[in-house]
Amino acid sequence: SSGINAECITAGSRALFCLEKAFHPSFNVTSVNCRLDYNRRENRALFISIFRQILFVSLKSCWQTAFELSKFLFNLAPEQDPLACLLLIDTLALKVEDYNFVLQFVDEFNHSLKLTLLPNFSYSFPLAKFYKEIVDGTSHEESSNLLKKAILNYPMIAQLICERCSFVIDSNLQYVMNENVLKSHTRSLTQQCKLYLERSIDLWKDTKVVHWFKQNVEYVNSNYLDMPGHQESVNRRKSVFLSPPLNVMRHIFISDISSVSALLPTTAFESSQ
């Protein structure tokens, strides 16, 4: 309810205020090199409080605030990323229409973090490219190729988008809606796909996006057997996402999205990490 949400936001703000008062004078949060080690237990309260505040302000659609907080949280421990900010930051950037951030972030960190192998970034990147092409007045060839690759790699997300938006896809062959294809998604991968969908579904309902999305889904449905990387995508879904990393489990546990947290392994509730 709105009353409970207001209380949560107030409590979260008070927690951050108390933590800020405990900062050392030389701890400058505005510095690019400001770092904290999550493995030190005394630091965890700040990480978790910021993450919860991101969730709380998102409930009020304060996307810009949530986006700025997510950048700050990621910057505290970019190598550890203890709360898996990478599963969130791209969607928030798109909600505030900062398409250049997504494009530059992938350009800078894709080599080290393999961003385009993450289900959320594999879809957010072509979406950001699509909007940038609109701004620049260029064709959608590049964004379409990126989206086709995303659909080939993670068809479950495309399937969930079609279901939630009631899209009718015309095709003689079925890839996105094929049960055997969907079964190739491990439990861990399914978690990340559903998590991305819950946060980003409104982005895919944009009238400018709908035709572009459906067109590329229909292309993959009809041509997936001839697309390069088809078998590699199947193998990747089965072999890479075998179990969720600890930071992803933390992210899902704190986010408390029932359809996603229900897929967590029982060990996630036993860990104190």
mmCIF file with all atom_site columns, N, CA and C in Angstrom, residues 191 194-195 198 257-263:
data_model
loop_
_atom_site.group_PDB
_atom_site.id
_atom_site.type_symbol
_atom_site.label_atom_id
_atom_site.label_alt_id
_atom_site.label_comp_id
_atom_site.label_asym_id
_atom_site.label_entity_id
_atom_site.label_seq_id
_atom_site.pdbx_PDB_ins_code
_atom_site.Cartn_x
_atom_site.Cartn_y
_atom_site.Cartn_z
_atom_site.occupancy
_atom_site.B_iso_or_equiv
_atom_site.pdbx_formal_charge
_atom_site.auth_seq_id
_atom_site.auth_comp_id
_atom_site.auth_asym_id
_atom_site.auth_atom_id
_atom_site.pdbx_PDB_model_num
ATOM 1  N N  . GLN A 1 191 ? 15.465 -17.097 -13.702 1.00 0.00 ? 191 GLN A N  1
ATOM 2  C CA . GLN A 1 191 ? 15.393 -16.042 -12.679 1.00 0.00 ? 191 GLN A CA 1
ATOM 3  C C  . GLN A 1 191 ? 15.741 -14.681 -13.277 1.00 0.00 ? 191 GLN A C  1
ATOM 4  N N  . LYS A 1 194 ? 13.118 -13.378 -15.821 1.00 0.00 ? 194 LYS A N  1
ATOM 5  C CA . LYS A 1 194 ? 11.896 -12.886 -15.191 1.00 0.00 ? 194 LYS A CA 1
ATOM 6  C C  . LYS A 1 194 ? 12.148 -11.597 -14.416 1.00 0.00 ? 194 LYS A C  1
ATOM 7  N N  . LEU A 1 195 ? 13.310 -11.494 -13.800 1.00 0.00 ? 195 LEU A N  1
ATOM 8  C CA . LEU A 1 195 ? 13.669 -10.272 -13.087 1.00 0.00 ? 195 LEU A CA 1
ATOM 9  C C  . LEU A 1 195 ? 13.721 -9.091  -14.047 1.00 0.00 ? 195 LEU A C  1
ATOM 10 N N  . GLU A 1 198 ? 10.111 -8.066  -15.181 1.00 0.00 ? 198 GLU A N  1
ATOM 11 C CA . GLU A 1 198 ? 9.322  -7.348  -14.177 1.00 0.00 ? 198 GLU A CA 1
ATOM 12 C C  . GLU A 1 198 ? 9.694  -5.871  -14.124 1.00 0.00 ? 198 GLU A C  1
ATOM 13 N N  . ILE A 1 257 ? 10.765 -9.909  -5.305  1.00 0.00 ? 257 ILE A N  1
ATOM 14 C CA . ILE A 1 257 ? 9.759  -10.078 -6.350  1.00 0.00 ? 257 ILE A CA 1
ATOM 15 C C  . ILE A 1 257 ? 9.363  -11.552 -6.324  1.00 0.00 ? 257 ILE A C  1
ATOM 16 N N  . SER A 1 258 ? 8.147  -11.847 -5.925  1.00 0.00 ? 258 SER A N  1
ATOM 17 C CA . SER A 1 258 ? 7.743  -13.215 -5.599  1.00 0.00 ? 258 SER A CA 1
ATOM 18 C C  . SER A 1 258 ? 7.984  -14.204 -6.732  1.00 0.00 ? 258 SER A C  1
ATOM 19 N N  . SER A 1 259 ? 7.685  -13.822 -7.975  1.00 0.00 ? 259 SER A N  1
ATOM 20 C CA . SER A 1 259 ? 7.838  -14.751 -9.094  1.00 0.00 ? 259 SER A CA 1
ATOM 21 C C  . SER A 1 259 ? 9.300  -15.091 -9.355  1.00 0.00 ? 259 SER A C  1
ATOM 22 N N  . VAL A 1 260 ? 10.200 -14.235 -8.880  1.00 0.00 ? 260 VAL A N  1
ATOM 23 C CA . VAL A 1 260 ? 11.638 -14.446 -9.078  1.00 0.00 ? 260 VAL A CA 1
ATOM 24 C C  . VAL A 1 260 ? 12.265 -15.108 -7.858  1.00 0.00 ? 260 VAL A C  1
ATOM 25 N N  . SER A 1 261 ? 11.963 -14.595 -6.676  1.00 0.00 ? 261 SER A N  1
ATOM 26 C CA . SER A 1 261 ? 12.559 -15.146 -5.453  1.00 0.00 ? 261 SER A CA 1
ATOM 27 C C  . SER A 1 261 ? 12.105 -16.577 -5.205  1.00 0.00 ? 261 SER A C  1
ATOM 28 N N  . ALA A 1 262 ? 10.965 -16.973 -5.766  1.00 0.00 ? 262 ALA A N  1
ATOM 29 C CA . ALA A 1 262 ? 10.491 -18.348 -5.600  1.00 0.00 ? 262 ALA A CA 1
ATOM 30 C C  . ALA A 1 262 ? 11.431 -19.345 -6.262  1.00 0.00 ? 262 ALA A C  1
ATOM 31 N N  . LEU A 1 263 ? 12.246 -18.861 -7.204  1.00 0.00 ? 263 LEU A N  1
ATOM 32 C CA . LEU A 1 263 ? 13.176 -19.730 -7.930  1.00 0.00 ? 263 LEU A CA 1
ATOM 33 C C  . LEU A 1 263 ? 14.543 -19.818 -7.267  1.00 0.00 ? 263 LEU A C  1
#
